[in-house]
XYZ file of N, CA and C in Angstrom:
801
model
N 280.262 -15.133 42.939
C 280.321 -16.383 42.188
C 281.770 -16.878 42.160
N 282.010 -18.155 42.406
C 283.378 -18.663 42.423
C 284.084 -18.425 41.100
N 285.391 -18.285 41.155
C 286.193 -18.036 39.963
C 286.160 -19.250 39.037
N 286.093 -18.981 37.736
C 286.075 -20.057 36.748
C 287.479 -20.598 36.550
N 287.553 -21.851 36.122
C 288.830 -22.461 35.787
C 288.807 -22.844 34.311
N 289.992 -22.943 33.708
C 290.065 -23.263 32.283
C 291.258 -24.146 32.005
N 291.070 -25.108 31.106
C 292.153 -25.932 30.597
C 292.032 -25.921 29.085
N 292.992 -25.275 28.405
C 292.907 -25.182 26.964
C 291.652 -24.441 26.540
N 290.818 -25.114 25.763
C 289.585 -24.505 25.263
C 288.356 -25.011 26.004
N 288.527 -25.490 27.215
C 287.406 -25.964 28.031
C 287.413 -25.205 29.356
N 286.288 -24.539 29.679
C 286.187 -23.761 30.906
C 285.115 -24.345 31.818
N 285.345 -24.276 33.103
C 284.347 -24.734 34.066
C 284.157 -23.705 35.165
N 282.980 -23.766 35.757
C 282.648 -22.886 36.876
C 281.547 -23.561 37.681
N 281.624 -23.462 38.994
C 280.560 -23.969 39.862
C 279.998 -22.792 40.639
N 278.721 -22.525 40.443
C 278.078 -21.398 41.108
C 277.688 -21.774 42.529
N 277.391 -20.767 43.300
C 277.025 -21.004 44.696
C 275.681 -21.707 44.836
N 274.863 -21.706 43.783
C 273.574 -22.401 43.852
C 273.681 -23.870 43.451
N 274.920 -24.357 43.240
C 275.131 -25.765 42.914
C 275.143 -26.084 41.441
N 275.037 -25.064 40.601
C 275.036 -25.276 39.151
C 276.463 -25.178 38.617
N 276.912 -26.241 37.971
C 278.203 -26.231 37.308
C 278.023 -25.877 35.838
N 278.939 -25.101 35.294
C 278.877 -24.698 33.888
C 280.151 -25.173 33.200
N 279.996 -25.952 32.145
C 281.124 -26.422 31.354
C 280.976 -25.823 29.960
N 281.961 -25.047 29.547
C 281.868 -24.299 28.296
C 282.977 -24.703 27.344
N 282.593 -25.068 26.129
C 283.550 -25.257 25.041
C 283.891 -23.865 24.518
N 285.165 -23.515 24.549
C 285.553 -22.130 24.305
C 286.591 -22.039 23.184
N 286.125 -22.312 21.987
C 286.956 -22.156 20.791
C 286.083 -21.540 19.690
N 285.550 -20.358 19.951
C 284.527 -19.799 19.068
C 284.997 -19.524 17.648
N 286.290 -19.229 17.461
C 286.782 -18.953 16.114
C 286.726 -20.183 15.215
N 286.647 -21.373 15.823
C 286.518 -22.633 15.081
C 285.176 -23.298 15.357
N 284.200 -22.511 15.788
C 282.861 -23.017 16.109
C 282.922 -24.146 17.137
N 283.907 -24.049 18.034
C 284.100 -25.014 19.120
C 284.350 -26.434 18.606
N 284.930 -26.536 17.407
C 285.308 -27.851 16.868
C 286.326 -28.500 17.797
N 286.212 -29.806 17.949
C 286.978 -30.542 18.957
C 288.265 -31.141 18.383
N 289.329 -30.975 19.119
C 290.590 -31.640 18.817
C 290.790 -32.783 19.815
N 291.814 -33.596 19.585
C 292.103 -34.667 20.528
C 292.372 -34.143 21.921
N 293.099 -33.039 22.001
C 293.397 -32.435 23.300
C 292.125 -31.942 23.979
N 291.213 -31.368 23.193
C 289.963 -30.883 23.776
C 289.116 -32.024 24.326
N 289.096 -33.159 23.626
C 288.354 -34.310 24.149
C 288.913 -34.725 25.505
N 290.242 -34.770 25.610
C 290.864 -35.141 26.882
C 290.531 -34.122 27.967
N 290.578 -32.830 27.611
C 290.248 -31.778 28.580
C 288.779 -31.836 28.972
N 287.924 -32.167 28.002
C 286.494 -32.257 28.279
C 286.205 -33.376 29.268
N 286.805 -34.528 29.053
C 286.582 -35.623 30.008
C 287.087 -35.248 31.393
N 288.269 -34.664 31.440
C 288.845 -34.286 32.734
C 287.931 -33.293 33.462
N 287.420 -32.319 32.728
C 286.544 -31.317 33.336
C 285.251 -31.942 33.846
N 284.679 -32.854 33.055
C 283.449 -33.522 33.484
C 283.674 -34.348 34.742
N 284.765 -35.108 34.776
C 285.050 -35.937 35.954
C 285.283 -35.075 37.184
N 285.967 -33.944 36.996
C 286.207 -33.058 38.136
C 284.904 -32.469 38.664
N 284.026 -32.058 37.755
C 282.712 -31.563 38.191
C 281.925 -32.679 38.872
N 282.030 -33.879 38.324
C 281.339 -35.017 38.918
C 281.775 -35.299 40.335
N 283.013 -34.971 40.650
C 283.563 -35.225 41.987
C 283.557 -33.984 42.878
N 282.933 -32.918 42.417
C 282.868 -31.696 43.207
C 281.620 -31.727 44.090
N 281.760 -31.782 45.416
C 280.598 -31.925 46.306
C 279.537 -30.848 46.121
N 279.938 -29.616 45.827
C 278.974 -28.527 45.708
C 278.282 -28.445 44.365
N 278.656 -29.317 43.428
C 278.067 -29.282 42.093
C 276.932 -30.301 42.009
N 275.725 -29.841 41.697
C 274.554 -30.730 41.680
C 273.974 -30.930 40.282
N 274.251 -30.019 39.371
C 273.790 -30.090 37.982
C 274.868 -29.471 37.109
N 274.996 -29.952 35.867
C 275.985 -29.400 34.940
C 275.279 -28.899 33.690
N 275.592 -27.670 33.301
C 275.122 -27.113 32.031
C 276.288 -27.143 31.054
N 276.081 -27.783 29.899
C 277.099 -27.906 28.858
C 276.737 -26.953 27.729
N 277.653 -26.055 27.391
C 277.356 -25.060 26.363
C 278.613 -24.705 25.581
N 278.429 -23.918 24.533
C 279.551 -23.458 23.724
C 279.518 -21.949 23.585
N 280.672 -21.333 23.408
C 280.738 -19.891 23.220
C 280.554 -19.554 21.742
N 280.130 -18.325 21.488
C 279.995 -17.878 20.113
C 278.704 -18.338 19.469
N 278.740 -18.536 18.150
C 277.518 -18.791 17.391
C 277.242 -20.263 17.140
N 278.012 -21.159 17.751
C 277.761 -22.588 17.577
C 277.950 -23.312 18.899
N 277.237 -24.411 19.039
C 277.447 -25.293 20.187
C 278.747 -26.054 20.005
N 278.841 -26.804 18.907
C 280.074 -27.544 18.610
C 279.996 -28.055 17.178
N 280.986 -27.703 16.367
C 281.019 -28.091 14.960
C 281.630 -29.467 14.742
N 281.672 -30.285 15.794
C 282.180 -31.647 15.655
C 283.684 -31.725 15.789
N 284.244 -32.784 15.232
C 285.693 -32.952 15.259
C 286.335 -32.009 14.245
N 287.449 -31.428 14.604
C 288.152 -30.510 13.715
C 288.891 -31.323 12.651
N 288.306 -31.405 11.452
C 288.891 -32.224 10.392
C 290.187 -31.640 9.857
N 290.350 -30.340 10.000
C 291.585 -29.734 9.495
C 292.778 -30.044 10.409
N 292.510 -30.108 11.706
C 293.572 -30.463 12.654
C 293.698 -31.980 12.755
N 292.538 -32.665 12.820
C 292.540 -34.118 12.941
C 292.724 -34.558 14.385
N 292.305 -35.783 14.655
C 292.435 -36.348 15.994
C 293.680 -37.207 16.138
N 294.180 -37.704 15.013
C 295.202 -38.749 15.056
C 296.602 -38.164 14.960
N 297.425 -38.499 15.936
C 298.849 -38.200 15.875
C 299.552 -39.422 15.300
N 299.988 -39.319 14.045
C 300.517 -40.483 13.346
C 301.865 -40.889 13.935
N 301.881 -42.057 14.548
C 303.097 -42.571 15.184
C 303.741 -43.680 14.362
N 303.273 -43.872 13.129
C 303.774 -44.950 12.293
C 302.819 -46.113 12.238
N 301.972 -46.247 13.232
C 300.936 -47.277 13.256
C 299.597 -46.551 13.278
N 299.076 -46.265 12.090
C 297.882 -45.425 11.997
C 296.681 -46.053 12.682
N 296.521 -47.359 12.577
C 295.377 -48.012 13.194
C 295.415 -47.836 14.711
N 296.586 -48.061 15.305
C 296.715 -47.904 16.753
C 296.499 -46.459 17.170
N 297.023 -45.519 16.368
C 296.864 -44.107 16.689
C 295.400 -43.682 16.581
N 294.708 -44.209 15.562
C 293.290 -43.897 15.396
C 292.483 -44.436 16.570
N 292.787 -45.653 16.973
C 292.081 -46.264 18.092
C 292.279 -45.445 19.366
N 293.505 -45.003 19.616
C 293.784 -44.216 20.823
C 293.036 -42.885 20.787
N 292.978 -42.256 19.609
C 292.278 -40.975 19.484
C 290.790 -41.142 19.714
N 290.202 -42.180 19.106
C 288.772 -42.417 19.291
C 288.461 -42.825 20.723
N 289.382 -43.499 21.377
C 289.191 -43.867 22.774
C 289.069 -42.615 23.638
N 289.881 -41.597 23.356
C 289.785 -40.344 24.118
C 288.415 -39.699 23.909
N 287.942 -39.716 22.661
C 286.641 -39.122 22.370
C 285.518 -39.884 23.071
N 285.574 -41.207 23.010
C 284.566 -42.041 23.672
C 284.561 -41.789 25.175
N 285.725 -41.624 25.758
C 285.812 -41.398 27.205
C 285.127 -40.099 27.605
N 285.213 -39.081 26.747
C 284.566 -37.811 27.059
C 283.046 -37.954 27.051
N 282.507 -38.648 26.040
C 281.056 -38.831 25.966
C 280.579 -39.721 27.107
N 281.339 -40.751 27.414
C 280.986 -41.642 28.516
C 280.877 -40.874 29.828
N 281.751 -39.889 30.004
C 281.738 -39.108 31.243
C 280.425 -38.348 31.416
N 279.840 -37.874 30.314
C 278.549 -37.180 30.413
C 277.506 -38.090 31.028
N 277.531 -39.361 30.628
C 276.555 -40.321 31.126
C 276.883 -40.814 32.528
N 278.165 -40.839 32.878
C 278.572 -41.503 34.118
C 278.677 -40.588 35.323
N 278.858 -39.282 35.118
C 278.923 -38.428 36.305
C 277.548 -38.439 36.982
N 277.502 -38.280 38.305
C 276.222 -38.418 39.014
C 275.236 -37.293 38.760
N 275.714 -36.145 38.318
C 274.829 -35.005 38.132
C 274.130 -35.063 36.767
N 272.868 -34.603 36.706
C 272.224 -34.417 35.407
C 272.995 -33.395 34.579
N 273.025 -33.606 33.272
C 273.705 -32.683 32.360
C 272.664 -32.095 31.411
N 272.636 -30.773 31.335
C 271.725 -30.064 30.432
C 272.554 -29.433 29.325
N 272.254 -29.766 28.065
C 272.954 -29.163 26.932
C 272.175 -27.951 26.445
N 272.858 -26.817 26.342
C 272.267 -25.587 25.806
C 272.856 -25.379 24.423
N 272.036 -25.572 23.400
C 272.538 -25.640 22.028
C 272.102 -24.424 21.219
N 273.093 -23.716 20.671
C 272.825 -22.656 19.714
C 273.633 -22.950 18.455
N 273.098 -22.590 17.303
C 273.829 -22.820 16.066
C 274.045 -24.299 15.805
N 275.182 -24.594 15.199
C 275.446 -25.960 14.755
C 275.868 -26.891 15.894
N 275.297 -28.084 15.873
C 275.757 -29.222 16.672
C 276.001 -30.326 15.652
N 277.235 -30.442 15.210
C 277.577 -31.292 14.070
C 278.356 -32.507 14.539
N 278.029 -33.681 14.010
C 278.821 -34.871 14.266
C 279.032 -35.124 15.745
N 280.274 -34.988 16.177
C 280.587 -35.195 17.587
C 279.843 -34.206 18.478
N 279.584 -32.998 17.973
C 278.800 -32.034 18.736
C 277.363 -32.487 18.920
N 276.811 -33.122 17.892
C 275.484 -33.724 17.967
C 275.496 -34.811 19.038
N 276.539 -35.636 19.044
C 276.639 -36.725 20.018
C 276.733 -36.194 21.441
N 277.502 -35.129 21.654
C 277.604 -34.538 22.996
C 276.240 -34.071 23.481
N 275.490 -33.410 22.599
C 274.166 -32.930 22.985
C 273.229 -34.095 23.278
N 273.279 -35.124 22.440
C 272.394 -36.279 22.623
C 272.708 -37.031 23.907
N 273.965 -37.028 24.324
C 274.361 -37.744 25.537
C 273.879 -37.048 26.799
N 273.545 -35.763 26.700
C 273.054 -35.036 27.867
C 271.682 -35.570 28.290
N 271.310 -35.281 29.511
C 270.011 -35.717 30.030
C 268.856 -34.885 29.467
N 269.126 -33.604 29.254
C 268.116 -32.652 28.787
C 268.785 -31.738 27.772
N 268.006 -31.337 26.739
C 268.530 -30.442 25.718
C 267.570 -29.273 25.508
N 268.100 -28.063 25.516
C 267.358 -26.862 25.164
C 268.063 -26.236 23.967
N 267.281 -25.688 23.022
C 267.879 -25.213 21.779
C 267.408 -23.812 21.430
N 268.292 -23.068 20.782
C 267.918 -21.788 20.202
C 267.217 -22.035 18.872
N 266.535 -21.011 18.360
C 265.803 -21.158 17.104
C 266.727 -21.483 15.940
N 268.011 -21.084 16.042
C 268.949 -21.349 14.945
C 269.724 -22.655 15.126
N 269.388 -23.425 16.134
C 270.105 -24.691 16.370
C 269.863 -25.649 15.208
N 270.895 -26.418 14.905
C 270.832 -27.368 13.795
C 271.679 -28.583 14.180
N 271.070 -29.746 14.137
C 271.739 -30.981 14.527
C 272.071 -31.775 13.253
N 273.360 -31.859 12.937
C 273.806 -32.467 11.679
C 274.448 -33.827 11.918
N 273.957 -34.848 11.214
C 274.544 -36.191 11.255
C 275.314 -36.408 9.958
N 276.553 -35.974 9.922
C 277.322 -35.919 8.669
C 278.149 -37.172 8.385
N 278.097 -38.150 9.269
C 279.062 -39.244 9.231
C 279.101 -39.972 7.889
N 277.933 -40.325 7.343
C 277.911 -41.104 6.112
C 278.535 -40.319 4.961
N 278.456 -39.010 4.997
C 279.069 -38.185 3.961
C 280.586 -38.233 4.004
N 281.122 -38.639 5.133
C 282.572 -38.734 5.303
C 283.071 -40.165 5.177
N 282.212 -41.044 4.645
C 282.619 -42.436 4.463
C 282.706 -43.210 5.754
N 281.968 -42.786 6.760
C 281.996 -43.418 8.074
C 280.602 -43.900 8.430
N 280.506 -44.773 9.413
C 279.192 -45.197 9.882
C 278.588 -44.099 10.748
N 277.266 -44.161 10.907
C 276.589 -43.193 11.768
C 276.818 -43.502 13.239
N 277.442 -44.634 13.516
C 277.715 -45.024 14.894
C 278.918 -44.288 15.439
N 278.715 -43.064 15.858
C 279.826 -42.251 16.342
C 279.509 -41.719 17.726
N 280.352 -42.052 18.683
C 280.265 -41.509 20.042
C 278.895 -41.699 20.676
N 278.307 -42.853 20.431
C 277.055 -43.191 21.097
C 275.796 -42.762 20.370
N 275.936 -42.024 19.250
C 274.751 -41.443 18.631
C 273.805 -42.492 18.049
N 274.340 -43.594 17.520
C 273.434 -44.608 16.951
C 272.719 -45.405 18.046
N 273.146 -45.278 19.286
C 272.448 -45.875 20.431
C 271.457 -44.880 21.014
N 271.864 -43.629 21.087
C 271.058 -42.602 21.739
C 269.904 -42.115 20.870
N 270.189 -41.790 19.608
C 269.186 -41.113 18.800
C 267.932 -41.947 18.536
N 268.045 -43.257 18.233
C 266.811 -44.028 18.061
C 265.928 -44.020 19.310
N 266.528 -43.918 20.486
C 265.771 -43.880 21.727
C 265.149 -42.507 21.964
N 265.744 -41.479 21.369
C 265.250 -40.123 21.568
C 264.176 -39.728 20.553
N 264.355 -40.127 19.291
C 263.405 -39.681 18.258
C 262.739 -40.840 17.523
N 263.112 -42.088 17.863
C 262.529 -43.244 17.193
C 263.460 -43.797 16.124
N 263.450 -45.108 15.908
C 264.389 -45.731 14.978
C 264.203 -45.296 13.530
N 262.969 -45.069 13.095
C 262.748 -44.676 11.711
C 263.310 -43.304 11.392
N 263.024 -42.335 12.259
C 263.547 -40.982 12.053
C 265.077 -40.983 12.138
N 265.619 -41.755 13.071
C 267.072 -41.831 13.199
C 267.686 -42.448 11.950
N 267.070 -43.499 11.433
C 267.598 -44.163 10.236
C 267.613 -43.212 9.047
N 266.520 -42.489 8.856
C 266.467 -41.538 7.738
C 267.576 -40.497 7.854
N 267.759 -39.980 9.047
C 268.780 -38.962 9.269
C 270.179 -39.518 9.017
N 270.446 -40.706 9.537
C 271.769 -41.313 9.401
C 272.095 -41.676 7.950
N 271.152 -42.289 7.252
C 271.416 -42.770 5.896
C 271.604 -41.626 4.905
N 270.971 -40.489 5.175
C 271.063 -39.360 4.250
C 272.120 -38.339 4.653
N 272.686 -38.506 5.851
C 273.613 -37.494 6.343
C 272.912 -36.163 6.541
N 271.653 -36.234 6.974
C 270.817 -35.049 7.063
C 270.980 -34.260 8.345
N 270.046 -33.336 8.539
C 270.098 -32.447 9.699
C 268.688 -32.211 10.225
N 268.618 -31.881 11.491
C 267.360 -31.504 12.125
C 267.434 -30.035 12.510
N 266.466 -29.258 12.045
C 266.345 -27.883 12.508
C 265.776 -27.898 13.923
N 265.853 -26.765 14.588
C 265.351 -26.700 15.960
C 263.865 -27.048 16.061
N 262.997 -26.503 15.197
C 261.579 -26.879 15.312
C 261.346 -28.371 15.091
N 262.045 -28.954 14.127
C 261.891 -30.383 13.880
C 262.414 -31.191 15.059
N 263.549 -30.766 15.615
C 264.117 -31.455 16.772
C 263.165 -31.421 17.955
N 262.474 -30.298 18.136
C 261.500 -30.203 19.224
C 260.300 -31.105 18.942
N 259.842 -31.115 17.700
C 258.689 -31.940 17.330
C 258.969 -33.420 17.571
N 260.191 -33.853 17.270
C 260.545 -35.264 17.422
C 260.940 -35.625 18.848
N 261.115 -34.631 19.704
C 261.455 -34.905 21.095
C 262.928 -34.910 21.401
N 263.764 -34.501 20.426
C 265.202 -34.440 20.692
C 265.508 -33.335 21.692
N 264.846 -32.203 21.542
C 265.021 -31.105 22.499
C 263.714 -30.879 23.247
N 263.833 -30.454 24.490
C 262.650 -30.235 25.311
C 261.931 -28.944 24.923
N 262.696 -27.951 24.448
C 262.076 -26.680 24.085
C 263.028 -25.882 23.204
N 262.443 -25.059 22.332
C 263.191 -24.068 21.568
C 262.955 -22.723 22.245
N 264.032 -22.087 22.675
C 263.919 -20.890 23.508
C 264.840 -19.795 22.971
N 264.551 -18.531 23.314
C 265.387 -17.435 22.813
C 266.839 -17.506 23.287
N 267.049 -17.920 24.526
C 268.403 -17.971 25.099
C 268.573 -19.310 25.816
N 269.051 -20.339 25.109
C 269.116 -21.670 25.732
C 270.035 -21.735 26.951
N 271.102 -20.968 26.948
C 272.001 -20.995 28.103
C 271.307 -20.448 29.340
N 270.620 -19.316 29.198
C 269.909 -18.732 30.341
C 268.809 -19.660 30.830
N 268.065 -20.248 29.898
C 266.994 -21.176 30.275
C 267.563 -22.417 30.949
N 268.704 -22.890 30.432
C 269.334 -24.073 31.025
C 269.796 -23.790 32.446
N 270.334 -22.603 32.676
C 270.784 -22.241 34.024
C 269.606 -22.143 34.988
N 268.489 -21.619 34.503
C 267.291 -21.533 35.352
C 266.782 -22.925 35.706
N 266.692 -23.803 34.694
C 266.256 -25.175 34.941
C 267.241 -25.900 35.858
N 268.536 -25.680 35.630
C 269.552 -26.326 36.459
C 269.425 -25.902 37.917
N 269.142 -24.624 38.136
C 268.987 -24.136 39.512
C 267.806 -24.814 40.204
N 266.731 -25.054 39.442
C 265.575 -25.755 40.014
C 265.951 -27.181 40.399
N 266.663 -27.872 39.500
C 267.077 -29.249 39.790
C 268.053 -29.276 40.963
N 268.952 -28.288 40.997
C 269.947 -28.234 42.076
C 269.303 -28.032 43.434
N 268.093 -27.488 43.460
C 267.404 -27.262 44.733
C 266.735 -28.528 45.264
N 266.703 -29.579 44.449
C 266.121 -30.846 44.879
C 267.120 -31.618 45.751
N 266.647 -32.577 46.557
C 267.567 -33.405 47.338
C 268.553 -34.121 46.418
N 269.845 -33.930 46.587
C 270.834 -34.420 45.619
C 270.854 -35.933 45.447
N 270.688 -36.700 46.515
C 270.726 -38.154 46.368
C 269.560 -38.653 45.528
N 268.399 -38.048 45.710
C 267.249 -38.433 44.909
C 267.477 -38.171 43.432
N 268.096 -37.036 43.122
C 268.383 -36.699 41.730
C 269.406 -37.679 41.155
N 270.434 -37.977 41.922
C 271.468 -38.904 41.449
C 270.894 -40.290 41.185
N 270.097 -40.787 42.113
C 269.503 -42.111 41.940
C 268.554 -42.137 40.739
N 267.851 -41.028 40.527
C 266.938 -40.952 39.385
C 267.703 -40.997 38.075
N 268.846 -40.296 38.006
C 269.656 -40.363 36.790
C 270.119 -41.783 36.525
N 270.527 -42.479 37.552
C 270.982 -43.865 37.389
C 269.856 -44.748 36.847
N 268.651 -44.570 37.384
C 267.525 -45.388 36.947
C 267.100 -45.052 35.520
N 267.088 -43.778 35.183
C 266.729 -43.386 33.822
C 267.716 -43.946 32.813
N 268.983 -43.917 33.161
C 269.999 -44.455 32.258
C 269.846 -45.963 32.111
N 269.576 -46.634 33.224
C 269.418 -48.092 33.188
C 268.173 -48.513 32.419
N 267.160 -47.653 32.399
C 265.898 -48.010 31.754
C 265.996 -48.059 30.236
N 267.016 -47.443 29.668
C 267.117 -47.381 28.210
C 267.310 -48.744 27.578
N 268.223 -49.525 28.140
C 268.493 -50.825 27.536
C 269.354 -51.654 28.474
N 269.039 -52.925 28.523
C 269.854 -53.810 29.341
C 271.200 -54.097 28.694
N 271.310 -53.828 27.380
C 272.585 -54.093 26.703
C 273.656 -53.109 27.136
N 273.242 -51.899 27.525
C 274.189 -50.957 28.095
C 274.812 -50.011 27.085
N 274.917 -48.765 27.489
C 275.493 -47.717 26.657
C 276.975 -47.975 26.393
N 277.711 -48.368 27.428
C 279.148 -48.572 27.258
C 279.441 -49.678 26.245
N 278.680 -50.772 26.307
C 278.902 -51.861 25.353
C 278.659 -51.380 23.919
N 277.638 -50.558 23.742
C 277.353 -50.039 22.409
C 278.450 -49.087 21.951
N 278.959 -48.278 22.859
C 280.070 -47.394 22.518
C 281.275 -48.193 22.008
N 281.524 -49.340 22.610
C 282.647 -50.158 22.166
C 282.451 -50.625 20.728
N 281.215 -51.017 20.396
C 280.929 -51.424 19.019
C 281.115 -50.262 18.055
N 280.633 -49.087 18.460
C 280.780 -47.906 17.616
C 282.244 -47.545 17.424
N 283.008 -47.612 18.497
C 284.419 -47.253 18.418
C 285.122 -48.064 17.341
N 284.859 -49.364 17.317
C 285.514 -50.230 16.337
C 285.088 -49.899 14.908
N 283.801 -49.589 14.717
C 283.349 -49.252 13.367
C 283.965 -47.941 12.893
N 284.173 -46.994 13.823
C 284.755 -45.719 13.439
C 286.253 -45.845 13.152
N 286.957 -46.676 13.892
C 288.378 -46.900 13.622
C 288.550 -47.437 12.203
N 287.667 -48.348 11.804
C 287.718 -48.879 10.443
C 287.407 -47.776 9.433
N 286.300 -47.041 9.672
C 285.903 -45.992 8.745
C 286.945 -44.903 8.584
N 287.619 -44.548 9.662
C 288.632 -43.495 9.606
C 289.869 -43.901 8.815
N 289.997 -45.177 8.522
C 291.162 -45.667 7.778
C 290.803 -46.109 6.363
N 289.647 -45.687 5.846
C 289.239 -46.032 4.487
C 289.627 -44.927 3.510
N 289.704 -45.283 2.244
C 289.978 -44.309 1.193
C 288.841 -43.300 1.096
N 287.611 -43.761 1.279
C 286.466 -42.853 1.234
C 286.632 -41.709 2.229
N 287.039 -42.045 3.448
C 287.195 -41.014 4.471
C 288.343 -40.070 4.116
N 289.457 -40.612 3.673
C 290.606 -39.780 3.310
C 290.231 -38.799 2.216
N 289.491 -39.284 1.207
C 289.076 -38.421 0.107
C 288.079 -37.367 0.578
N 287.183 -37.770 1.477
C 286.179 -36.827 1.974
C 286.830 -35.691 2.750
N 287.804 -36.017 3.594
C 288.486 -34.985 4.377
C 289.305 -34.077 3.468
N 289.973 -34.674 2.457
C 290.743 -33.861 1.513
C 289.819 -32.912 0.750
N 288.654 -33.429 0.373
C 287.685 -32.585 -0.320
C 287.158 -31.480 0.559
N 286.917 -31.812 1.821
C 286.446 -30.813 2.780
C 287.456 -29.682 2.910
N 288.728 -30.035 3.045
C 289.775 -29.031 3.218
C 289.958 -28.181 1.964
N 289.742 -28.800 0.785
C 289.928 -28.091 -0.478
C 288.658 -27.397 -0.954
N 287.559 -27.612 -0.235
C 286.306 -27.004 -0.618
C 285.648 -27.649 -1.813
N 285.898 -28.956 -2.023
C 285.258 -29.670 -3.139
C 284.487 -30.859 -2.605
N 283.609 -31.402 -3.449
C 282.838 -32.587 -3.085
C 283.713 -33.808 -3.204
N 283.611 -34.771 -2.275
C 284.377 -36.011 -2.384
C 284.064 -36.751 -3.681
N 285.018 -37.492 -4.191
C 284.866 -38.178 -5.469
C 283.755 -39.213 -5.433
N 283.456 -39.771 -4.248
C 282.462 -40.845 -4.188
C 281.038 -40.333 -4.069
N 280.842 -38.995 -3.972
C 279.500 -38.463 -3.871
C 278.989 -38.080 -5.254
N 277.674 -37.954 -5.362
C 277.082 -37.575 -6.658
C 276.400 -36.224 -6.524
């Protein structure tokens, strides 16, 4: 098997059967994403997308979680004196990483174990196929942090995956989907004992198909979702999140999170 490569907390490997593996590797922080990790994630996805021998990509996380979302303790924003501009640049990096999942020619299979929170939920939803462990949990925490549920494409993707009513309930309450519920609603294709192993098996089957046919099919499936376009919706979400990240509600929520207390605006 070819040697794996790593940049920061993101590892990649392309197997001889055409299956690429992209692993979030920050298990001590439940693979929570920093600004640097978002940049590394996009770079890794684009490189796999341009690798001739790579026909399918499996996206997974090490340890007991898929991805705990954005690392609120580290933060995404490097304050340069213009917080709005810095926030916009940070969110742009995050949006670019999610966009890459949709834009690379290969199908992406997310193998989810444990928590997929916030941005981690969005990464899983952006994949073409999702397999989950019995302990998988998809958390839409945005409203609890004083932000809109429109984060990294999730308010565009989730209504199409589970229906607008179920998505609305989840978003408005800041709720979560357990693995059985996620399977029932169609968010995940199956709940399996070892999602990574199952994803690799499925990926190998897809990789054995004629590659151009698979690529063209991904393009058509993506186009079938909406004529308004995923990228246009991401732009709308980006702007709403830049605003939300600069509100007092969000600042208080993050401070409460770090201190282990409930935000002042919650009951």
